mmCIF file of C-alpha atoms in Angstrom:
data_model
loop_
_atom_site.group_PDB
_atom_site.id
_atom_site.type_symbol
_atom_site.label_atom_id
_atom_site.label_comp_id
_atom_site.label_asym_id
_atom_site.label_seq_id
_atom_site.Cartn_x
_atom_site.Cartn_y
_atom_site.Cartn_z
ATOM 1 C CA SER A 1 -22.936 -52.195 -37.186
ATOM 2 C CA LYS A 2 -23.679 -48.540 -36.986
ATOM 3 C CA GLU A 3 -23.273 -48.207 -33.236
ATOM 4 C CA PRO A 4 -20.758 -46.144 -31.806
ATOM 5 C CA ILE A 5 -18.727 -49.200 -30.858
ATOM 6 C CA ILE A 6 -15.139 -49.484 -31.057
ATOM 7 C CA PRO A 7 -12.845 -52.678 -30.305
ATOM 8 C CA ILE A 8 -9.734 -52.190 -28.474
ATOM 9 C CA MET A 9 -6.930 -55.145 -28.138
ATOM 10 C CA GLU A 10 -5.078 -55.601 -25.236
ATOM 11 C CA ASN A 11 -3.138 -58.897 -24.038
ATOM 12 C CA GLY A 12 -4.556 -60.931 -26.419
ATOM 13 C CA LYS A 13 -8.080 -59.892 -25.646
ATOM 14 C CA THR A 14 -10.496 -57.674 -27.215
ATOM 15 C CA ARG A 15 -12.576 -55.146 -25.541
ATOM 16 C CA TRP A 16 -15.240 -53.329 -26.857
ATOM 17 C CA PHE A 17 -16.481 -50.021 -25.997
ATOM 18 C CA VAL A 18 -19.442 -47.807 -26.431
ATOM 19 C CA VAL A 19 -18.264 -44.056 -26.945
ATOM 20 C CA ASP A 20 -19.995 -40.934 -27.531
ATOM 21 C CA PRO A 21 -21.496 -40.544 -30.943
ATOM 22 C CA LYS A 22 -19.883 -37.394 -31.748
ATOM 23 C CA LEU A 23 -16.384 -38.773 -30.728
ATOM 24 C CA TYR A 24 -17.475 -41.766 -32.666
ATOM 25 C CA ASP A 25 -17.411 -39.436 -35.755
ATOM 26 C CA ALA A 26 -14.571 -37.873 -35.126
ATOM 27 C CA LEU A 27 -12.271 -41.070 -34.736
ATOM 28 C CA SER A 28 -14.223 -42.687 -37.896
ATOM 29 C CA SER A 29 -12.464 -39.745 -40.072
ATOM 30 C CA LEU A 30 -9.115 -40.329 -39.085
ATOM 31 C CA ASP A 31 -8.524 -42.465 -41.989
ATOM 32 C CA VAL A 32 -10.158 -43.186 -45.429
ATOM 33 C CA TYR A 33 -13.968 -43.913 -45.192
ATOM 34 C CA ARG A 34 -15.153 -46.820 -46.584
ATOM 35 C CA LEU A 35 -18.436 -48.205 -47.515
ATOM 36 C CA GLN A 36 -19.862 -50.652 -44.537
ATOM 37 C CA GLY A 37 -21.342 -54.064 -45.021
ATOM 38 C CA VAL A 38 -21.763 -56.273 -47.982
ATOM 39 C CA THR A 39 -23.569 -53.610 -50.189
ATOM 40 C CA GLY A 40 -20.668 -51.801 -49.180
ATOM 41 C CA LEU A 41 -17.932 -53.901 -50.062
ATOM 42 C CA ILE A 42 -19.649 -54.684 -53.498
ATOM 43 C CA LEU A 43 -19.682 -50.936 -54.257
ATOM 44 C CA GLU A 44 -16.110 -50.299 -53.461
ATOM 45 C CA GLY A 45 -14.946 -53.038 -55.160
ATOM 46 C CA THR A 46 -16.861 -51.502 -58.515
ATOM 47 C CA LEU A 47 -17.900 -48.096 -58.942
ATOM 48 C CA GLY A 48 -15.614 -47.495 -55.802
ATOM 49 C CA ARG A 49 -12.338 -48.752 -57.786
ATOM 50 C CA LEU A 50 -13.527 -46.934 -60.838
ATOM 51 C CA ALA A 51 -14.045 -43.734 -59.219
ATOM 52 C CA ARG A 52 -10.236 -44.138 -57.672
ATOM 53 C CA LEU A 53 -8.962 -44.759 -61.214
ATOM 54 C CA PHE A 54 -10.920 -42.137 -62.495
ATOM 55 C CA ARG A 55 -9.340 -39.587 -59.912
ATOM 56 C CA ALA A 56 -5.930 -40.841 -60.351
ATOM 57 C CA GLY A 57 -6.392 -40.582 -63.944
ATOM 58 C CA THR A 58 -7.777 -37.179 -64.239
ATOM 59 C CA THR A 59 -5.438 -35.538 -61.472
ATOM 60 C CA GLY A 60 -3.299 -37.632 -59.457
ATOM 61 C CA PHE A 61 -1.247 -39.058 -62.679
ATOM 62 C CA ARG A 62 -2.185 -36.524 -65.414
ATOM 63 C CA ALA A 63 1.515 -34.404 -64.935
ATOM 64 C CA SER A 64 0.089 -31.397 -66.728
ATOM 65 C CA PHE A 65 -2.927 -31.090 -64.134
ATOM 66 C CA GLY A 66 -0.832 -31.367 -61.050
ATOM 67 C CA LEU A 67 2.348 -30.147 -61.977
ATOM 68 C CA VAL A 68 1.231 -27.166 -64.043
ATOM 69 C CA TRP A 69 -2.291 -25.787 -64.561
ATOM 70 C CA ASN A 70 -3.374 -26.514 -61.027
ATOM 71 C CA MET A 71 0.039 -25.244 -59.569
ATOM 72 C CA LEU A 72 -0.812 -21.780 -61.409
ATOM 73 C CA ARG A 73 -4.113 -21.512 -59.863
ATOM 74 C CA ASP A 74 -2.799 -22.018 -56.274
ATOM 75 C CA PRO A 75 -1.041 -18.823 -55.589
ATOM 76 C CA GLN A 76 -4.499 -16.936 -56.849
ATOM 77 C CA THR A 77 -6.891 -18.870 -54.385
ATOM 78 C CA LEU A 78 -4.039 -18.777 -51.399
ATOM 79 C CA TRP A 79 -3.808 -14.989 -52.010
ATOM 80 C CA VAL A 80 -7.911 -14.452 -51.628
ATOM 81 C CA ASN A 81 -8.185 -17.071 -49.043
ATOM 82 C CA SER A 82 -5.508 -16.864 -46.775
ATOM 83 C CA GLN A 83 -6.086 -16.006 -42.829
ATOM 84 C CA SER A 84 -2.324 -14.529 -42.394
ATOM 85 C CA SER A 85 -1.609 -11.210 -42.269
ATOM 86 C CA ALA A 86 1.041 -11.445 -44.872
ATOM 87 C CA ASN A 87 0.930 -9.397 -47.792
ATOM 88 C CA GLY A 88 1.353 -10.663 -51.665
ATOM 89 C CA ALA A 89 4.747 -10.497 -51.883
ATOM 90 C CA LYS A 90 5.334 -12.692 -48.667
ATOM 91 C CA LEU A 91 2.433 -15.112 -49.592
ATOM 92 C CA PHE A 92 4.156 -15.552 -53.103
ATOM 93 C CA LEU A 93 7.311 -16.226 -51.779
ATOM 94 C CA ALA A 94 6.639 -18.686 -48.850
ATOM 95 C CA TRP A 95 4.247 -20.287 -52.147
ATOM 96 C CA MET A 96 7.629 -20.763 -54.149
ATOM 97 C CA ARG A 97 9.749 -21.918 -50.531
ATOM 98 C CA SER A 98 7.077 -24.343 -49.645
ATOM 99 C CA MET A 99 6.914 -25.927 -53.290
ATOM 100 C CA GLY A 100 10.571 -26.583 -53.102
ATOM 101 C CA GLU A 101 10.334 -28.043 -49.801
ATOM 102 C CA ALA A 102 7.539 -29.936 -50.865
ATOM 103 C CA ALA A 103 9.323 -31.451 -53.673
ATOM 104 C CA SER A 104 12.567 -32.139 -50.993
ATOM 105 C CA GLY A 105 10.620 -33.980 -48.514
ATOM 106 C CA THR A 106 8.127 -36.119 -51.560
ATOM 107 C CA LEU A 107 11.756 -36.884 -53.135
ATOM 108 C CA GLY A 108 13.071 -38.002 -49.936
ATOM 109 C CA GLY A 109 15.385 -35.440 -49.773
ATOM 110 C CA PRO A 110 15.761 -33.023 -46.509
ATOM 111 C CA GLU A 111 12.727 -32.434 -45.110
ATOM 112 C CA SER A 112 12.344 -28.727 -43.878
ATOM 113 C CA LYS A 113 10.601 -27.988 -40.329
ATOM 114 C CA VAL A 114 7.372 -26.575 -41.687
ATOM 115 C CA TYR A 115 7.272 -29.986 -44.185
ATOM 116 C CA GLU A 116 7.519 -31.776 -40.986
ATOM 117 C CA ALA A 117 4.667 -29.736 -39.154
ATOM 118 C CA PHE A 118 2.595 -30.183 -42.218
ATOM 119 C CA THR A 119 3.032 -34.077 -42.413
ATOM 120 C CA ASN A 120 3.070 -34.694 -38.539
ATOM 121 C CA LEU A 121 0.023 -32.737 -38.123
ATOM 122 C CA GLY A 122 -1.985 -34.860 -40.971
ATOM 123 C CA ALA A 123 -2.536 -31.937 -43.504
ATOM 124 C CA GLN A 124 -1.381 -33.791 -46.214
ATOM 125 C CA MET A 125 -4.653 -35.865 -46.123
ATOM 126 C CA ALA A 126 -6.526 -32.928 -47.314
ATOM 127 C CA GLN A 127 -4.955 -33.200 -50.548
ATOM 128 C CA PRO A 128 -7.000 -34.296 -53.520
ATOM 129 C CA LEU A 129 -5.735 -38.284 -53.623
ATOM 130 C CA GLY A 130 -5.475 -38.163 -49.977
ATOM 131 C CA GLN A 131 -9.107 -39.336 -49.766
ATOM 132 C CA ASP A 132 -7.625 -42.619 -51.638
ATOM 133 C CA ILE A 133 -4.439 -43.170 -49.619
ATOM 134 C CA PRO A 134 -4.820 -45.763 -46.396
ATOM 135 C CA GLN A 135 -3.084 -43.378 -44.605
ATOM 136 C CA THR A 136 -3.093 -45.122 -41.155
ATOM 137 C CA ARG A 137 -1.605 -48.729 -42.795
ATOM 138 C CA LEU A 138 0.698 -46.594 -45.059
ATOM 139 C CA ALA A 139 1.778 -44.684 -41.537
ATOM 140 C CA THR A 140 1.911 -47.972 -39.745
ATOM 141 C CA ARG A 141 4.355 -49.799 -42.363
ATOM 142 C CA GLN A 142 6.547 -46.849 -42.561
ATOM 143 C CA VAL A 143 7.252 -46.667 -38.909
ATOM 144 C CA PHE A 144 10.305 -48.758 -38.649
ATOM 145 C CA GLN A 145 10.834 -48.072 -42.770
ATOM 146 C CA GLY A 146 14.009 -45.900 -43.411
ATOM 147 C CA ARG A 147 13.992 -43.413 -46.716
ATOM 148 C CA VAL A 148 15.802 -45.994 -48.666
ATOM 149 C CA VAL A 149 13.364 -48.968 -47.772
ATOM 150 C CA ARG A 150 10.494 -46.761 -48.048
ATOM 151 C CA ARG A 151 11.591 -46.462 -51.864
ATOM 152 C CA LEU A 152 12.343 -49.747 -52.371
ATOM 153 C CA ASP A 153 9.032 -51.197 -50.942
ATOM 154 C CA PRO A 154 7.090 -52.057 -53.893
ATOM 155 C CA ARG A 155 3.808 -51.326 -51.454
ATOM 156 C CA ASN A 156 4.591 -48.169 -51.239
ATOM 157 C CA TRP A 157 5.136 -47.215 -54.853
ATOM 158 C CA PHE A 158 1.442 -46.182 -55.596
ATOM 159 C CA GLY A 159 1.451 -43.845 -52.885
ATOM 160 C CA PHE A 160 4.668 -42.268 -53.651
ATOM 161 C CA LEU A 161 3.863 -41.850 -57.176
ATOM 162 C CA GLN A 162 0.509 -40.480 -56.258
ATOM 163 C CA GLU A 163 2.246 -37.479 -53.898
ATOM 164 C CA LEU A 164 4.913 -36.943 -56.474
ATOM 165 C CA PHE A 165 2.184 -35.929 -58.987
ATOM 166 C CA GLN A 166 0.320 -33.778 -56.136
ATOM 167 C CA PHE A 167 3.029 -32.321 -54.565
ATOM 168 C CA PRO A 168 2.405 -28.483 -55.618
ATOM 169 C CA GLU A 169 -1.204 -29.056 -53.912
ATOM 170 C CA ALA A 170 1.050 -28.966 -50.463
ATOM 171 C CA ALA A 171 2.562 -25.985 -51.203
ATOM 172 C CA PRO A 172 -0.098 -23.615 -50.767
ATOM 173 C CA ARG A 173 -1.251 -25.174 -47.431
ATOM 174 C CA MET A 174 2.765 -25.040 -46.343
ATOM 175 C CA ALA A 175 2.543 -21.470 -47.171
ATOM 176 C CA GLU A 176 -0.464 -21.143 -45.636
ATOM 177 C CA LEU A 177 1.072 -22.450 -42.092
ATOM 178 C CA ARG A 178 4.266 -20.932 -42.504
ATOM 179 C CA THR A 179 2.509 -17.324 -42.862
ATOM 180 C CA LEU A 180 0.090 -17.876 -39.767
ATOM 181 C CA ALA A 181 2.766 -19.553 -37.573
ATOM 182 C CA GLN A 182 4.649 -15.936 -37.610
ATOM 183 C CA ASP A 183 1.014 -14.457 -36.774
ATOM 184 C CA ILE A 184 0.389 -16.850 -33.556
ATOM 185 C CA GLY A 185 3.891 -17.293 -32.508
ATOM 186 C CA TRP A 186 5.106 -20.497 -33.447
ATOM 187 C CA GLU A 187 8.685 -21.196 -34.246
ATOM 188 C CA PRO A 188 8.920 -24.132 -36.935
ATOM 189 C CA GLY A 189 10.945 -26.737 -35.311
ATOM 190 C CA THR A 190 9.913 -25.989 -31.517
ATOM 191 C CA PRO A 191 6.588 -27.562 -29.547
ATOM 192 C CA MET A 192 3.305 -26.103 -30.142
ATOM 193 C CA THR A 193 0.426 -26.154 -27.987
ATOM 194 C CA LEU A 194 -2.805 -28.103 -28.627
ATOM 195 C CA GLY A 195 -4.597 -24.878 -29.798
ATOM 196 C CA GLN A 196 -1.838 -23.875 -31.934
ATOM 197 C CA SER A 197 -1.787 -27.555 -33.615
ATOM 198 C CA LEU A 198 -5.325 -27.239 -34.257
ATOM 199 C CA GLN A 199 -5.543 -23.552 -35.553
ATOM 200 C CA LEU A 200 -2.492 -24.251 -38.004
ATOM 201 C CA LEU A 201 -4.057 -27.464 -39.234
ATOM 202 C CA LEU A 202 -7.198 -26.049 -40.155
ATOM 203 C CA ALA A 203 -5.596 -23.251 -41.817
ATOM 204 C CA ALA A 204 -3.495 -25.403 -43.986
ATOM 205 C CA LYS A 205 -6.152 -27.394 -44.923
ATOM 206 C CA GLN A 206 -9.227 -25.012 -45.476
ATOM 207 C CA VAL A 207 -6.876 -22.060 -47.486
ATOM 208 C CA THR A 208 -7.892 -24.507 -50.726
ATOM 209 C CA THR A 209 -10.205 -27.133 -51.225
ATOM 210 C CA ASP A 210 -10.305 -29.525 -47.720
ATOM 211 C CA PHE A 211 -10.913 -33.222 -49.035
ATOM 212 C CA THR A 212 -11.092 -34.710 -45.626
ATOM 213 C CA ALA A 213 -13.969 -31.946 -44.565
ATOM 214 C CA ALA A 214 -17.321 -34.378 -45.949
ATOM 215 C CA GLY A 215 -20.632 -35.090 -43.776
ATOM 216 C CA LYS A 216 -22.041 -38.492 -43.452
ATOM 217 C CA PHE A 217 -23.763 -38.463 -46.814
ATOM 218 C CA SER A 218 -20.935 -36.817 -48.916
ATOM 219 C CA ARG A 219 -18.517 -39.136 -47.386
ATOM 220 C CA ALA A 220 -20.213 -42.024 -48.410
ATOM 221 C CA ILE A 221 -21.055 -40.684 -52.043
ATOM 222 C CA ASN A 222 -17.728 -39.273 -52.490
ATOM 223 C CA ARG A 223 -16.570 -43.285 -52.626
ATOM 224 C CA ILE A 224 -18.527 -43.752 -55.658
ATOM 225 C CA VAL A 225 -18.262 -40.677 -57.578
ATOM 226 C CA PRO A 226 -15.512 -39.076 -58.338
ATOM 227 C CA PHE A 227 -15.511 -35.338 -57.430
ATOM 228 C CA HIS A 228 -18.939 -34.996 -55.231
ATOM 229 C CA ASN A 229 -17.320 -33.568 -52.256
ATOM 230 C CA ALA A 230 -14.546 -31.293 -54.297
ATOM 231 C CA ALA A 231 -17.628 -29.515 -55.869
ATOM 232 C CA ILE A 232 -18.871 -28.751 -52.185
ATOM 233 C CA GLN A 233 -15.355 -27.519 -50.444
ATOM 234 C CA GLY A 234 -14.269 -25.353 -53.068
ATOM 235 C CA PRO A 235 -16.621 -23.099 -52.812
ATOM 236 C CA ARG A 236 -17.105 -23.458 -49.256
ATOM 237 C CA ALA A 237 -13.401 -22.364 -48.846
ATOM 238 C CA ASN A 238 -14.145 -19.297 -50.426
ATOM 239 C CA ILE A 239 -17.590 -18.441 -48.720
ATOM 240 C CA ARG A 240 -15.672 -19.387 -45.289
ATOM 241 C CA ALA A 241 -12.895 -16.664 -46.185
ATOM 242 C CA ALA A 242 -15.604 -14.233 -47.132
ATOM 243 C CA LYS A 243 -17.420 -14.769 -43.946
ATOM 244 C CA ARG A 244 -14.230 -14.199 -42.055
ATOM 245 C CA ASN A 245 -13.476 -11.120 -43.374
ATOM 246 C CA PRO A 246 -15.528 -9.983 -46.062
ATOM 247 C CA MET A 247 -13.683 -6.514 -46.752
ATOM 248 C CA LYS A 248 -10.556 -8.816 -46.800
ATOM 249 C CA PHE A 249 -11.693 -11.050 -49.352
ATOM 250 C CA ALA A 250 -13.002 -8.455 -51.386
ATOM 251 C CA THR A 251 -10.305 -6.492 -51.747
ATOM 252 C CA ARG A 252 -8.154 -8.995 -52.772
ATOM 253 C CA GLY A 253 -10.402 -10.297 -55.140
ATOM 254 C CA LEU A 254 -11.197 -6.932 -56.790
ATOM 255 C CA GLN A 255 -7.654 -6.544 -57.808
ATOM 256 C CA LEU A 256 -8.231 -10.011 -59.739
ATOM 257 C CA THR A 257 -10.616 -7.804 -61.245
ATOM 258 C CA VAL A 258 -8.819 -5.206 -61.938
ATOM 259 C CA ILE A 259 -5.862 -6.784 -63.649
ATOM 260 C CA THR A 260 -8.132 -9.074 -65.730
ATOM 261 C CA LEU A 261 -10.024 -5.432 -66.878
ATOM 262 C CA PHE A 262 -6.876 -4.049 -68.145
ATOM 263 C CA LEU A 263 -5.662 -7.040 -69.861
ATOM 264 C CA TRP A 264 -8.635 -7.583 -71.574
ATOM 265 C CA TRP A 265 -8.805 -3.711 -72.371
ATOM 266 C CA LYS A 266 -5.257 -4.553 -74.177
ATOM 267 C CA TYR A 267 -6.300 -7.026 -76.324
ATOM 268 C CA LYS A 268 -9.885 -7.129 -76.820
ATOM 269 C CA ASP A 269 -9.880 -6.272 -80.753
ATOM 270 C CA GLU A 270 -6.822 -8.782 -81.456
ATOM 271 C CA GLU A 271 -8.909 -11.061 -83.897
ATOM 272 C CA TRP A 272 -7.322 -14.119 -81.917
ATOM 273 C CA TYR A 273 -9.300 -12.779 -78.716
ATOM 274 C CA THR A 274 -12.544 -12.145 -80.594
ATOM 275 C CA GLN A 275 -12.406 -15.428 -82.322
ATOM 276 C CA MET A 276 -11.352 -17.336 -79.058
ATOM 277 C CA ASP A 277 -14.132 -19.576 -77.760
ATOM 278 C CA TYR A 278 -16.031 -18.247 -74.437
ATOM 279 C CA ARG A 279 -14.844 -21.304 -72.114
ATOM 280 C CA GLU A 280 -11.664 -20.671 -73.161
ATOM 281 C CA LYS A 281 -11.388 -16.954 -72.210
ATOM 282 C CA PHE A 282 -13.141 -17.069 -68.859
ATOM 283 C CA LEU A 283 -11.131 -20.125 -67.958
ATOM 284 C CA ASN A 284 -7.618 -18.614 -68.714
ATOM 285 C CA TRP A 285 -5.780 -15.002 -69.032
ATOM 286 C CA HIS A 286 -4.204 -14.287 -72.442
ATOM 287 C CA PHE A 287 -1.694 -12.589 -73.870
ATOM 288 C CA PRO A 288 0.810 -12.652 -76.692
ATOM 289 C CA ILE A 289 4.790 -12.666 -76.469
ATOM 290 C CA ASP A 290 7.725 -12.662 -79.152
ATOM 291 C CA VAL A 291 10.529 -14.766 -77.024
ATOM 292 C CA PRO A 292 11.884 -16.769 -78.680
ATOM 293 C CA GLU A 293 9.007 -16.743 -81.183
ATOM 294 C CA PRO A 294 5.329 -15.220 -81.319
ATOM 295 C CA THR A 295 3.495 -17.489 -78.744
ATOM 296 C CA LEU A 296 -0.011 -16.963 -77.240
ATOM 297 C CA VAL A 297 0.808 -17.079 -73.369
ATOM 298 C CA ARG A 298 -2.502 -18.804 -71.394
ATOM 299 C CA LEU A 299 -2.353 -18.645 -67.392
ATOM 300 C CA PRO A 300 -5.112 -20.480 -65.988
ATOM 301 C CA ARG A 301 -7.846 -18.815 -63.223
ATOM 302 C CA SER A 302 -8.471 -20.331 -60.080
ATOM 303 C CA PHE A 303 -11.878 -22.417 -60.609
ATOM 304 C CA GLU A 304 -14.040 -19.800 -58.224
ATOM 305 C CA VAL A 305 -12.351 -16.872 -57.430
ATOM 306 C CA GLY A 306 -11.480 -16.623 -61.203
ATOM 307 C CA MET A 307 -15.016 -17.029 -62.354
ATOM 308 C CA ILE A 308 -16.288 -14.715 -59.787
ATOM 309 C CA PHE A 309 -13.728 -11.907 -60.026
ATOM 310 C CA SER A 310 -12.005 -12.151 -62.950
ATOM 311 C CA ALA A 311 -14.471 -14.327 -65.812
ATOM 312 C CA LEU A 312 -17.469 -12.649 -64.591
ATOM 313 C CA PRO A 313 -16.635 -8.867 -64.892
ATOM 314 C CA GLU A 314 -14.811 -9.531 -68.215
ATOM 315 C CA ALA A 315 -17.826 -10.796 -69.769
ATOM 316 C CA PHE A 316 -19.973 -8.025 -68.577
ATOM 317 C CA ALA A 317 -17.262 -5.458 -69.788
ATOM 318 C CA ASP A 318 -16.905 -7.172 -73.199
ATOM 319 C CA SER A 319 -20.669 -7.606 -73.992
ATOM 320 C CA TRP A 320 -20.902 -3.988 -72.943
ATOM 321 C CA TYR A 321 -18.131 -2.777 -75.203
ATOM 322 C CA ARG A 322 -19.640 -4.845 -78.200
ATOM 323 C CA GLN A 323 -22.743 -3.048 -78.001
ATOM 324 C CA ASN A 324 -21.581 0.307 -76.576
ATOM 325 C CA PRO A 325 -18.255 0.998 -77.129
ATOM 326 C CA GLU A 326 -17.834 4.755 -76.682
ATOM 327 C CA ALA A 327 -19.556 4.184 -73.419
ATOM 328 C CA MET A 328 -17.126 1.520 -72.417
ATOM 329 C CA THR A 329 -14.023 3.336 -73.441
ATOM 330 C CA GLU A 330 -15.339 6.546 -71.641
ATOM 331 C CA TRP A 331 -15.733 4.259 -68.398
ATOM 332 C CA MET A 332 -12.128 2.480 -68.929
ATOM 333 C CA ARG A 333 -10.704 6.320 -69.122
ATOM 334 C CA THR A 334 -12.638 7.255 -66.158
ATOM 335 C CA PHE A 335 -11.835 4.182 -64.197
ATOM 336 C CA TYR A 336 -7.748 4.517 -64.946
ATOM 337 C CA GLU A 337 -7.601 8.147 -64.201
ATOM 338 C CA THR A 338 -9.070 7.395 -61.031
ATOM 339 C CA SER A 339 -7.575 4.339 -60.049
ATOM 340 C CA LYS A 340 -4.064 6.257 -60.319
#
């Protein structure tokens, strides 16, 4: 039924309750959404299954994406979108620490208080594959399972592999939770108020792409179109950060611009740079190293922030330089002198 009606089992009897539509929508978003009706079952079993397999194959079980490339993009997004007052060094150290704690918790090792708060609040559902994990069913099954049984139970293996390949995704969210906790006065391991829990949960979700955020239409379409909602929520995280504190967002973004322009200026005339494909230039930073042997290092830029604050200025600068090298050279010299 499309009506806001929910069943509650009590003493072997089912009682039905009509609830407020907004409350019904909130309750229905607590777990993975499923398409409704006979048509929904057919779509879930065909296009839905293909979409889940595609997401798992391209992001979830693609180790290079989750464990390397996307991991290198996350600190940039954290730096620009963070709500906390922590400076760049503190944010980076918090990210590094959170990376280790996320790995330990995922592999069944010691769980830090921040990791416990992250999982207890349900923030892990905001991760890319969270939309494909039946969270309520999984949590119910694991209530009476110890760590050893959780790893041995075959029903948990697929979910474990999903969490393993996307644990770096938790690091920027945990870093945001950790640093914002200091601003709002919550000490990890102590009770938190409802207001603190909501603030920390939303911050951990929204510091990067929040895969739990979706309207009725997008929530349904995302079941059969692999990355429909991600294309909306990624830019939305940046727009939200820009609206919250425009000066902070612009200042931190322009710092990426400065790094990009100086790196471009250093290597703009190198043969490998002039012959490089534009897409490769715009998606990554490049610089050569000689240890242990001559190698061109590629560091991926975050998608939305990198395109705005890195790729676009580099495209303008390179185009200007190729057309009028003297003017561009003088501008760079003046820019460097005024930046000292």
